[in-house]
Amino acid sequence: MKEIRTYGLVLHVRSFGEADKLVTLLTQETGKITAVAKGSRKTKSKFSALLESLTLGKFLLLRGKTMYTFIQGELIKPYTKLHFDLERLGYAQYFCELCERCLPEGEPAEQFFSLLVTALEALEQDSCPARVARCFEMGFLDLLGLRPALDGCLLCGSQAGPFYFDPSQGGLLCANCPRPAESFPVGAATIAIMKRFLALGFTKLSVCHLSPEASEQIQQVSTKLLEYALGVVNLKSLRFLQQVNF
Amino acid sequence: MYPEAIARLIEALQKLPGVGPKTAQRLALFILSLPREEVVKMARAIVEAKDKTHYCRVCGNFSEKDLCSICLDKRRDAAVICVVQDARDIIALERMRDYRGLYHVLGGAISPIDGIGPDQLRIRELLERLQKSKVKEVILATNPTVEGEATALYLAKIIKPLGVRVTRLAHGLPVGADLEYADEVTLLRALEGRREL
């Protein structure tokens, strides 16, 4: 049995057995892992708060044959501001669900960990949660190797719009080139904002204006790319955000 | 390895939560060692519980009739409703023997990552109850988890405009625990919720 000490963020918590929790973590060193935390649902457990979703902490885990076991840990930041705002909570769990669904188990993902922590910090501060979400999506796609190609038409190289986004090729197509049925229109403003998010990330995000139309188009780019490249469909948190009209 | 009937029993017992192949095997062999009438009684109890138990039409608690024993009890205070996530929470609160109001079971908590939104919970039924009866106070007793807090917050937001008092169960240190072992979040909540003696 190997012991690991790592910084990690709790992505998802499920009840397990009589009083245990099954905790999915995105760790700094070992990437996404699942650990069982025995007795952590009991009121006298001193780690109940650490083992809540959206909590940043330092974890001591024991690697077993099939799963990790949580031994002890230290709470670093609970991101409580996100707990008391349904819209921000929805977006924060959307980030967590993307990590949980798209990242392989046990593979180092230090950059994803940094991106997620930065996004949660921004989500606590920013007045527009949707802007943080779109910026996270671009950064996430980039790290996955799915950076959208936004420098003109993929077929003829034309720089003149209007443009359509083709998820199967991961880039833009102009109106004069043949395009598949699954392609959809993206405005010039949307392309400019995506480029900005990819180049600058969360730096000076608050000065970036994001219209509802651009937000919707960027989300569509992200959703369709993940669907085509990784087969990730039906994100529950995204459905929740649509259901409660955020 | 085992005769077919025993193998089937082991397989059925494995469906119970927390029961793996070894435990299922032990339970199956124990059942076989019991007198026949005991086994029949046990099997009948399982089938009867399944057939006769429903959810109360008003509060969502376990019940054998249309309404549960708590909703039917005229001595209980109908002006106070305690909102819980699960019917099992009612059993925990009833052990206290100090609460004399009614209950409302939500059937879960808002959890974006699990795709559970307000529409998947019994919130509409709660609002209907508040509009039909003269409820003065709603006690939000959802779990002190991220999802439980989000649900409580959402409920407070939609219930307060109806002119009903909304309260939340206190957060703090468990009785009999040592302060030095309490985590920062629990201590902070305990400090925020301190009261004068």
GROMACS .gro file of C-alpha atoms in nm:
model
  443
    1MET     CA    1   0.000   0.000   0.000
    2LYS     CA    2   0.139   0.335  -0.102
    3GLU     CA    3   0.076   0.653   0.091
    4ILE     CA    4   0.033   0.979  -0.098
    5ARG     CA    5   0.018   1.335   0.033
    6THR     CA    6  -0.126   1.582  -0.211
    7TYR     CA    7  -0.322   1.901  -0.256
    8GLY     CA    8  -0.663   1.830  -0.400
    9LEU     CA    9  -1.003   1.972  -0.477
   10VAL     CA   10  -1.318   1.774  -0.401
   11LEU     CA   11  -1.510   1.734  -0.727
   12HIS     CA   12  -1.798   1.509  -0.626
   13VAL     CA   13  -1.918   1.340  -0.309
   14ARG     CA   14  -2.151   1.042  -0.293
   15SER     CA   15  -2.289   0.856   0.007
   16PHE     CA   16  -2.135   0.512   0.038
   17GLY     CA   17  -2.228   0.230   0.272
   18GLU     CA   18  -2.360   0.300   0.623
   19ALA     CA   19  -2.172   0.621   0.708
   20ASP     CA   20  -1.898   0.652   0.445
   21LYS     CA   21  -1.843   0.887   0.155
   22LEU     CA   22  -1.704   0.814  -0.189
   23VAL     CA   23  -1.505   1.121  -0.281
   24THR     CA   24  -1.377   1.212  -0.628
   25LEU     CA   25  -1.078   1.444  -0.606
   26LEU     CA   26  -0.871   1.634  -0.858
   27THR     CA   27  -0.527   1.619  -0.703
   28GLN     CA   28  -0.224   1.823  -0.793
   29GLU     CA   29   0.009   1.524  -0.833
   30THR     CA   30  -0.201   1.220  -0.916
   31GLY     CA   31  -0.480   1.379  -1.121
   32LYS     CA   32  -0.836   1.257  -1.077
   33ILE     CA   33  -0.878   0.986  -0.815
   34THR     CA   34  -1.162   0.832  -0.615
   35ALA     CA   35  -1.122   0.763  -0.245
   36VAL     CA   36  -1.342   0.611   0.020
   37ALA     CA   37  -1.365   0.812   0.344
   38LYS     CA   38  -1.482   0.580   0.618
   39GLY     CA   39  -1.723   0.713   0.881
   40SER     CA   40  -1.710   1.065   0.736
   41ARG     CA   41  -2.090   1.108   0.736
   42LYS     CA   42  -2.110   1.073   1.114
   43THR     CA   43  -2.161   1.399   1.306
   44LYS     CA   44  -1.848   1.338   1.511
   45SER     CA   45  -1.621   1.296   1.210
   46LYS     CA   46  -1.362   1.572   1.219
   47PHE     CA   47  -1.320   1.562   0.840
   48SER     CA   48  -1.686   1.619   0.738
   49ALA     CA   49  -1.619   1.975   0.621
   50LEU     CA   50  -1.304   1.880   0.430
   51LEU     CA   51  -1.490   1.606   0.244
   52GLU     CA   52  -1.756   1.834   0.099
   53SER     CA   53  -1.766   1.920  -0.271
   54LEU     CA   54  -1.578   2.234  -0.381
   55THR     CA   55  -1.329   2.215  -0.095
   56LEU     CA   56  -0.957   2.267  -0.141
   57GLY     CA   57  -0.744   2.072   0.100
   58LYS     CA   58  -0.431   1.874   0.168
   59PHE     CA   59  -0.502   1.501   0.169
   60LEU     CA   60  -0.325   1.195   0.302
   61LEU     CA   61  -0.446   0.890   0.110
   62LEU     CA   62  -0.360   0.524   0.098
   63ARG     CA   63  -0.360   0.352  -0.239
   64GLY     CA   64  -0.536   0.016  -0.231
   65LYS     CA   65  -0.590  -0.244  -0.503
   66THR     CA   66  -0.892  -0.078  -0.657
   67MET     CA   67  -0.941   0.246  -0.470
   68TYR     CA   68  -0.777   0.501  -0.245
   69THR     CA   69  -0.866   0.532   0.123
   70PHE     CA   70  -0.877   0.871   0.287
   71ILE     CA   71  -0.667   0.875   0.605
   72GLN     CA   72  -0.660   1.239   0.711
   73GLY     CA   73  -0.636   1.589   0.575
   74GLU     CA   74  -0.626   1.957   0.629
   75LEU     CA   75  -0.879   2.208   0.503
   76ILE     CA   76  -0.731   2.495   0.301
   77LYS     CA   77  -1.030   2.671   0.145
   78PRO     CA   78  -1.398   2.571   0.150
   79TYR     CA   79  -1.518   2.824  -0.119
   80THR     CA   80  -1.820   2.903   0.097
   81LYS     CA   81  -1.924   3.201  -0.119
   82LEU     CA   82  -2.012   2.952  -0.391
   83HIS     CA   83  -2.235   2.749  -0.159
   84PHE     CA   84  -2.475   3.034  -0.095
   85ASP     CA   85  -2.544   3.137  -0.454
   86LEU     CA   86  -2.733   2.884  -0.665
   87GLU     CA   87  -2.604   3.018  -0.996
   88ARG     CA   88  -2.239   3.016  -0.884
   89LEU     CA   89  -2.283   2.674  -0.726
   90GLY     CA   90  -2.423   2.545  -1.057
   91TYR     CA   91  -2.127   2.681  -1.252
   92ALA     CA   92  -1.873   2.555  -0.997
   93GLN     CA   93  -2.019   2.205  -1.013
   94TYR     CA   94  -2.024   2.232  -1.393
   95PHE     CA   95  -1.644   2.282  -1.383
   96CYS     CA   96  -1.616   1.984  -1.149
   97GLU     CA   97  -1.835   1.767  -1.372
   98LEU     CA   98  -1.624   1.854  -1.677
   99CYS     CA   99  -1.311   1.742  -1.488
  100GLU     CA  100  -1.483   1.429  -1.358
  101ARG     CA  101  -1.618   1.325  -1.698
  102CYS     CA  102  -1.329   1.424  -1.925
  103LEU     CA  103  -1.013   1.343  -1.729
  104PRO     CA  104  -0.879   0.989  -1.699
  105GLU     CA  105  -0.837   0.836  -1.354
  106GLY     CA  106  -0.490   0.854  -1.197
  107GLU     CA  107  -0.309   1.049  -1.468
  108PRO     CA  108  -0.118   1.361  -1.359
  109ALA     CA  109  -0.324   1.674  -1.429
  110GLU     CA  110  -0.142   1.958  -1.256
  111GLN     CA  111  -0.243   2.218  -1.516
  112PHE     CA  112  -0.610   2.115  -1.490
  113PHE     CA  113  -0.584   2.147  -1.112
  114SER     CA  114  -0.443   2.501  -1.143
  115LEU     CA  115  -0.710   2.595  -1.398
  116LEU     CA  116  -0.989   2.468  -1.175
  117VAL     CA  117  -0.861   2.646  -0.862
  118THR     CA  118  -0.814   2.971  -1.059
  119ALA     CA  119  -1.165   2.940  -1.205
  120LEU     CA  120  -1.322   2.886  -0.861
  121GLU     CA  121  -1.134   3.188  -0.722
  122ALA     CA  122  -1.260   3.396  -1.017
  123LEU     CA  123  -1.614   3.261  -0.974
  124GLU     CA  124  -1.618   3.383  -0.613
  125GLN     CA  125  -1.512   3.735  -0.716
  126ASP     CA  126  -1.650   3.801  -1.065
  127SER     CA  127  -1.982   3.979  -1.106
  128CYS     CA  128  -2.064   3.770  -1.415
  129PRO     CA  129  -2.042   3.393  -1.346
  130ALA     CA  130  -2.115   3.307  -1.713
  131ARG     CA  131  -1.800   3.496  -1.820
  132VAL     CA  132  -1.589   3.285  -1.583
  133ALA     CA  133  -1.755   2.968  -1.716
  134ARG     CA  134  -1.681   3.053  -2.082
  135CYS     CA  135  -1.320   3.138  -1.998
  136PHE     CA  136  -1.287   2.808  -1.809
  137GLU     CA  137  -1.430   2.616  -2.105
  138MET     CA  138  -1.171   2.764  -2.343
  139GLY     CA  139  -0.885   2.692  -2.103
  140PHE     CA  140  -1.015   2.339  -2.045
  141LEU     CA  141  -1.043   2.264  -2.418
  142ASP     CA  142  -0.692   2.401  -2.470
  143LEU     CA  143  -0.545   2.173  -2.201
  144LEU     CA  144  -0.731   1.874  -2.345
  145GLY     CA  145  -0.565   1.942  -2.681
  146LEU     CA  146  -0.894   2.057  -2.832
  147ARG     CA  147  -0.808   2.425  -2.878
  148PRO     CA  148  -1.054   2.559  -3.138
  149ALA     CA  149  -0.886   2.678  -3.460
  150LEU     CA  150  -1.009   3.037  -3.492
  151ASP     CA  151  -0.770   3.192  -3.748
  152GLY     CA  152  -0.988   3.198  -4.059
  153CYS     CA  153  -1.156   2.927  -4.263
  154LEU     CA  154  -0.999   2.582  -4.222
  155LEU     CA  155  -1.053   2.497  -4.592
  156CYS     CA  156  -0.976   2.813  -4.792
  157GLY     CA  157  -0.801   3.027  -4.530
  158SER     CA  158  -1.044   3.316  -4.585
  159GLN     CA  159  -1.044   3.576  -4.308
  160ALA     CA  160  -1.384   3.717  -4.413
  161GLY     CA  161  -1.694   3.611  -4.228
  162PRO     CA  162  -1.960   3.508  -4.167
  163PHE     CA  163  -1.809   3.196  -4.010
  164TYR     CA  164  -1.949   2.863  -3.901
  165PHE     CA  165  -1.793   2.636  -3.641
  166ASP     CA  166  -1.742   2.276  -3.744
  167PRO     CA  167  -1.704   2.056  -3.432
  168SER     CA  168  -1.581   1.755  -3.635
  169GLN     CA  169  -1.277   1.953  -3.757
  170GLY     CA  170  -1.254   2.174  -3.447
  171GLY     CA  171  -1.243   2.505  -3.633
  172LEU     CA  172  -1.410   2.768  -3.852
  173LEU     CA  173  -1.550   2.735  -4.202
  174CYS     CA  174  -1.651   3.031  -4.418
  175ALA     CA  175  -1.987   3.071  -4.592
  176ASN     CA  176  -1.839   2.985  -4.934
  177CYS     CA  177  -1.689   2.647  -4.837
  178PRO     CA  178  -1.890   2.326  -4.803
  179ARG     CA  179  -1.983   2.264  -4.442
  180PRO     CA  180  -2.135   1.966  -4.259
  181ALA     CA  181  -2.488   1.974  -4.118
  182GLU     CA  182  -2.362   1.983  -3.758
  183SER     CA  183  -2.177   2.315  -3.810
  184PHE     CA  184  -2.336   2.626  -3.658
  185PRO     CA  185  -2.287   3.002  -3.698
  186VAL     CA  186  -2.049   3.195  -3.470
  187GLY     CA  187  -2.034   3.575  -3.473
  188ALA     CA  188  -1.721   3.787  -3.513
  189ALA     CA  189  -1.757   3.914  -3.154
  190THR     CA  190  -1.776   3.555  -3.026
  191ILE     CA  191  -1.458   3.461  -3.215
  192ALA     CA  192  -1.278   3.766  -3.076
  193ILE     CA  193  -1.377   3.680  -2.718
  194MET     CA  194  -1.275   3.315  -2.758
  195LYS     CA  195  -0.933   3.431  -2.886
  196ARG     CA  196  -0.904   3.664  -2.588
  197PHE     CA  197  -0.992   3.387  -2.341
  198LEU     CA  198  -0.737   3.155  -2.503
  199ALA     CA  199  -0.462   3.416  -2.502
  200LEU     CA  200  -0.511   3.582  -2.163
  201GLY     CA  201  -0.710   3.334  -1.955
  202PHE     CA  202  -0.850   3.486  -1.635
  203THR     CA  203  -0.623   3.793  -1.649
  204LYS     CA  204  -0.831   4.114  -1.643
  205LEU     CA  205  -1.143   3.911  -1.704
  206SER     CA  206  -1.367   4.173  -1.542
  207VAL     CA  207  -1.310   4.422  -1.827
  208CYS     CA  208  -1.423   4.171  -2.090
  209HIS     CA  209  -1.782   4.225  -2.205
  210LEU     CA  210  -1.970   3.906  -2.288
  211SER     CA  211  -2.311   3.931  -2.456
  212PRO     CA  212  -2.571   3.657  -2.389
  213GLU     CA  213  -2.548   3.558  -2.758
  214ALA     CA  214  -2.167   3.520  -2.747
  215SER     CA  215  -2.194   3.326  -2.420
  216GLU     CA  216  -2.440   3.085  -2.577
  217GLN     CA  217  -2.224   3.035  -2.887
  218ILE     CA  218  -1.904   2.971  -2.685
  219GLN     CA  219  -2.087   2.717  -2.472
  220GLN     CA  220  -2.210   2.547  -2.789
  221VAL     CA  221  -1.852   2.532  -2.924
  222SER     CA  222  -1.735   2.371  -2.601
  223THR     CA  223  -2.025   2.126  -2.570
  224LYS     CA  224  -2.004   2.013  -2.933
  225LEU     CA  225  -1.624   1.975  -2.928
  226LEU     CA  226  -1.640   1.760  -2.614
  227GLU     CA  227  -1.918   1.554  -2.771
  228TYR     CA  228  -1.728   1.494  -3.096
  229ALA     CA  229  -1.382   1.441  -2.950
  230LEU     CA  230  -1.454   1.263  -2.621
  231GLY     CA  231  -1.814   1.146  -2.650
  232VAL     CA  232  -1.908   1.351  -2.343
  233VAL     CA  233  -2.281   1.424  -2.361
  234ASN     CA  234  -2.565   1.513  -2.123
  235LEU     CA  235  -2.373   1.713  -1.864
  236LYS     CA  236  -2.611   1.716  -1.566
  237SER     CA  237  -2.492   2.046  -1.421
  238LEU     CA  238  -2.539   2.216  -1.758
  239ARG     CA  239  -2.895   2.087  -1.772
  240PHE     CA  240  -2.945   2.221  -1.419
  241LEU     CA  241  -2.820   2.568  -1.522
  242GLN     CA  242  -3.059   2.569  -1.818
  243GLN     CA  243  -3.346   2.447  -1.600
  244VAL     CA  244  -3.306   2.728  -1.348
  245ASN     CA  245  -3.251   2.980  -1.632
  246PHE     CA  246  -2.897   3.095  -1.565
  247MET     CA  247  -2.045  -2.451  -0.626
  248TYR     CA  248  -2.367  -2.405  -0.427
  249PRO     CA  249  -2.700  -2.564  -0.527
  250GLU     CA  250  -2.895  -2.332  -0.755
  251ALA     CA  251  -3.146  -2.221  -0.488
  252ILE     CA  252  -2.871  -2.108  -0.248
  253ALA     CA  253  -2.680  -1.935  -0.530
  254ARG     CA  254  -2.999  -1.744  -0.616
  255LEU     CA  255  -3.043  -1.639  -0.253
  256ILE     CA  256  -2.680  -1.520  -0.234
  257GLU     CA  257  -2.729  -1.322  -0.553
  258ALA     CA  258  -3.049  -1.163  -0.417
  259LEU     CA  259  -2.885  -1.068  -0.085
  260GLN     CA  260  -2.598  -0.902  -0.269
  261LYS     CA  261  -2.842  -0.640  -0.391
  262LEU     CA  262  -2.869  -0.503  -0.036
  263PRO     CA  263  -2.656  -0.193   0.032
  264GLY     CA  264  -2.315  -0.267   0.180
  265VAL     CA  265  -2.346  -0.643   0.126
  266GLY     CA  266  -2.069  -0.804  -0.077
  267PRO     CA  267  -2.034  -1.169  -0.190
  268LYS     CA  268  -1.881  -1.288   0.140
  269THR     CA  269  -2.146  -1.126   0.362
  270ALA     CA  270  -2.423  -1.245   0.128
  271GLN     CA  271  -2.290  -1.601   0.156
  272ARG     CA  272  -2.279  -1.576   0.538
  273LEU     CA  273  -2.634  -1.436   0.552
  274ALA     CA  274  -2.765  -1.704   0.314
  275LEU     CA  275  -2.616  -1.985   0.521
  276PHE     CA  276  -2.756  -1.827   0.839
  277ILE     CA  277  -3.104  -1.811   0.683
  278LEU     CA  278  -3.075  -2.181   0.594
  279SER     CA  279  -2.992  -2.265   0.955
  280LEU     CA  280  -3.313  -2.095   1.082
  281PRO     CA  281  -3.638  -2.294   1.144
  282ARG     CA  282  -3.872  -2.285   0.843
  283GLU     CA  283  -4.137  -2.072   1.020
  284GLU     CA  284  -3.877  -1.803   1.100
  285VAL     CA  285  -3.773  -1.789   0.734
  286VAL     CA  286  -4.136  -1.764   0.620
  287LYS     CA  287  -4.195  -1.485   0.874
  288MET     CA  288  -3.893  -1.297   0.743
  289ALA     CA  289  -3.990  -1.339   0.376
  290ARG     CA  290  -4.348  -1.235   0.453
  291ALA     CA  291  -4.227  -0.925   0.641
  292ILE     CA  292  -4.024  -0.815   0.338
  293VAL     CA  293  -4.314  -0.863   0.095
  294GLU     CA  294  -4.566  -0.701   0.331
  295ALA     CA  295  -4.343  -0.399   0.391
  296LYS     CA  296  -4.307  -0.357   0.016
  297ASP     CA  297  -4.679  -0.401  -0.056
  298LYS     CA  298  -4.823  -0.201   0.230
  299THR     CA  299  -4.584   0.093   0.258
  300HIS     CA  300  -4.653   0.405   0.054
  301TYR     CA  301  -4.558   0.767   0.082
  302CYS     CA  302  -4.793   1.001   0.270
  303ARG     CA  303  -4.995   1.208   0.024
  304VAL     CA  304  -4.930   1.528   0.220
  305CYS     CA  305  -4.580   1.512   0.367
  306GLY     CA  306  -4.405   1.229   0.179
  307ASN     CA  307  -4.329   1.028   0.494
  308PHE     CA  308  -4.355   0.646   0.498
  309SER     CA  309  -4.713   0.540   0.562
  310GLU     CA  310  -4.946   0.241   0.541
  311LYS     CA  311  -5.246   0.464   0.475
  312ASP     CA  312  -5.315   0.763   0.252
  313LEU     CA  313  -5.193   0.992   0.529
  314CYS     CA  314  -4.912   0.912   0.775
  315SER     CA  315  -4.960   0.891   1.154
  316ILE     CA  316  -4.795   1.232   1.203
  317CYS     CA  317  -5.024   1.413   0.956
  318LEU     CA  318  -5.329   1.240   1.112
  319ASP     CA  319  -5.232   1.333   1.470
  320LYS     CA  320  -5.462   1.623   1.571
  321ARG     CA  321  -5.244   1.704   1.875
  322ARG     CA  322  -4.956   1.817   1.654
  323ASP     CA  323  -4.901   2.184   1.572
  324ALA     CA  324  -5.010   2.234   1.211
  325ALA     CA  325  -4.866   2.588   1.209
  326VAL     CA  326  -4.507   2.459   1.197
  327ILE     CA  327  -4.358   2.248   0.915
  328CYS     CA  328  -4.010   2.099   0.934
  329VAL     CA  329  -3.862   2.039   0.587
  330VAL     CA  330  -3.628   1.740   0.557
  331GLN     CA  331  -3.441   1.577   0.267
  332ASP     CA  332  -3.538   1.218   0.336
  333ALA     CA  333  -3.810   1.026   0.520
  334ARG     CA  334  -3.533   0.872   0.736
  335ASP     CA  335  -3.461   1.221   0.873
  336ILE     CA  336  -3.812   1.226   1.024
  337ILE     CA  337  -3.725   0.916   1.226
  338ALA     CA  338  -3.408   1.089   1.355
  339LEU     CA  339  -3.602   1.405   1.451
  340GLU     CA  340  -3.884   1.207   1.614
  341ARG     CA  341  -3.629   1.034   1.840
  342MET     CA  342  -3.579   1.378   1.999
  343ARG     CA  343  -3.945   1.370   2.125
  344ASP     CA  344  -3.947   1.748   2.152
  345TYR     CA  345  -4.080   1.861   1.817
  346ARG     CA  346  -4.458   1.870   1.788
  347GLY     CA  347  -4.505   2.020   1.442
  348LEU     CA  348  -4.551   1.853   1.103
  349TYR     CA  349  -4.299   1.751   0.838
  350HIS     CA  350  -4.241   1.778   0.466
  351VAL     CA  351  -4.005   1.540   0.282
  352LEU     CA  352  -3.831   1.691  -0.022
  353GLY     CA  353  -3.694   1.364  -0.155
  354GLY     CA  354  -3.337   1.491  -0.192
  355ALA     CA  355  -3.142   1.814  -0.223
  356ILE     CA  356  -3.053   2.047  -0.508
  357SER     CA  357  -2.734   1.911  -0.665
  358PRO     CA  358  -2.627   2.050  -1.003
  359ILE     CA  359  -2.359   1.781  -1.056
  360ASP     CA  360  -2.621   1.507  -1.006
  361GLY     CA  361  -2.872   1.690  -1.226
  362ILE     CA  362  -3.113   1.747  -0.937
  363GLY     CA  363  -3.285   2.082  -0.967
  364PRO     CA  364  -3.587   2.231  -0.784
  365ASP     CA  365  -3.826   2.057  -1.026
  366GLN     CA  366  -3.705   1.712  -0.920
  367LEU     CA  367  -3.789   1.777  -0.553
  368ARG     CA  368  -4.127   1.804  -0.376
  369ILE     CA  369  -4.105   2.183  -0.362
  370ARG     CA  370  -4.426   2.250  -0.556
  371GLU     CA  371  -4.616   2.032  -0.305
  372LEU     CA  372  -4.463   2.230  -0.016
  373LEU     CA  373  -4.573   2.562  -0.168
  374GLU     CA  374  -4.924   2.425  -0.221
  375ARG     CA  375  -4.934   2.322   0.146
  376LEU     CA  376  -4.822   2.667   0.256
  377GLN     CA  377  -5.088   2.834   0.043
  378LYS     CA  378  -5.371   2.603   0.156
  379SER     CA  379  -5.303   2.588   0.531
  380LYS     CA  380  -5.222   2.850   0.794
  381VAL     CA  381  -4.853   2.772   0.842
  382LYS     CA  382  -4.663   3.028   1.048
  383GLU     CA  383  -4.313   2.879   1.044
  384VAL     CA  384  -4.107   2.658   0.815
  385ILE     CA  385  -3.799   2.497   0.972
  386LEU     CA  386  -3.539   2.407   0.711
  387ALA     CA  387  -3.370   2.088   0.833
  388THR     CA  388  -3.177   1.989   0.522
  389ASN     CA  389  -2.829   1.843   0.579
  390PRO     CA  390  -2.543   2.088   0.651
  391THR     CA  391  -2.376   1.991   0.321
  392VAL     CA  392  -2.314   2.203   0.012
  393GLU     CA  393  -2.631   2.062  -0.148
  394GLY     CA  394  -2.837   2.092   0.171
  395GLU     CA  395  -2.736   2.457   0.218
  396ALA     CA  396  -2.817   2.540  -0.145
  397THR     CA  397  -3.161   2.382  -0.104
  398ALA     CA  398  -3.227   2.572   0.220
  399LEU     CA  399  -3.124   2.898   0.057
  400TYR     CA  400  -3.345   2.838  -0.244
  401LEU     CA  401  -3.645   2.748  -0.024
  402ALA     CA  402  -3.596   3.055   0.197
  403LYS     CA  403  -3.595   3.274  -0.113
  404ILE     CA  404  -3.927   3.141  -0.241
  405ILE     CA  405  -4.106   3.096   0.095
  406LYS     CA  406  -4.029   3.433   0.258
  407PRO     CA  407  -4.243   3.634   0.010
  408LEU     CA  408  -4.543   3.427   0.125
  409GLY     CA  409  -4.515   3.590   0.468
  410VAL     CA  410  -4.414   3.269   0.646
  411ARG     CA  411  -4.132   3.273   0.903
  412VAL     CA  412  -3.837   3.068   0.774
  413THR     CA  413  -3.580   2.926   1.018
  414ARG     CA  414  -3.278   2.698   0.972
  415LEU     CA  415  -3.144   2.434   1.210
  416ALA     CA  416  -2.836   2.567   1.396
  417HIS     CA  417  -2.486   2.463   1.295
  418GLY     CA  418  -2.219   2.392   1.549
  419LEU     CA  419  -2.024   2.154   1.762
  420PRO     CA  420  -2.163   1.806   1.829
  421VAL     CA  421  -2.245   1.730   2.192
  422GLY     CA  422  -1.962   1.546   2.365
  423ALA     CA  423  -1.695   1.642   2.112
  424ASP     CA  424  -1.362   1.815   2.183
  425LEU     CA  425  -1.325   2.171   2.056
  426GLU     CA  426  -0.963   2.111   1.952
  427TYR     CA  427  -1.073   1.851   1.695
  428ALA     CA  428  -1.340   2.069   1.533
  429ASP     CA  429  -1.270   2.184   1.179
  430GLU     CA  430  -1.252   2.553   1.079
  431VAL     CA  431  -1.587   2.559   0.895
  432THR     CA  432  -1.780   2.406   1.187
  433LEU     CA  433  -1.611   2.638   1.437
  434LEU     CA  434  -1.685   2.943   1.222
  435ARG     CA  435  -2.052   2.847   1.193
  436ALA     CA  436  -2.068   2.780   1.569
  437LEU     CA  437  -1.918   3.121   1.638
  438GLU     CA  438  -2.156   3.294   1.396
  439GLY     CA  439  -2.453   3.120   1.557
  440ARG     CA  440  -2.348   3.185   1.920
  441ARG     CA  441  -2.618   3.293   2.164
  442GLU     CA  442  -2.631   3.482   2.490
  443LEU     CA  443  -2.659   3.286   2.813
   0.00000   0.00000   0.00000
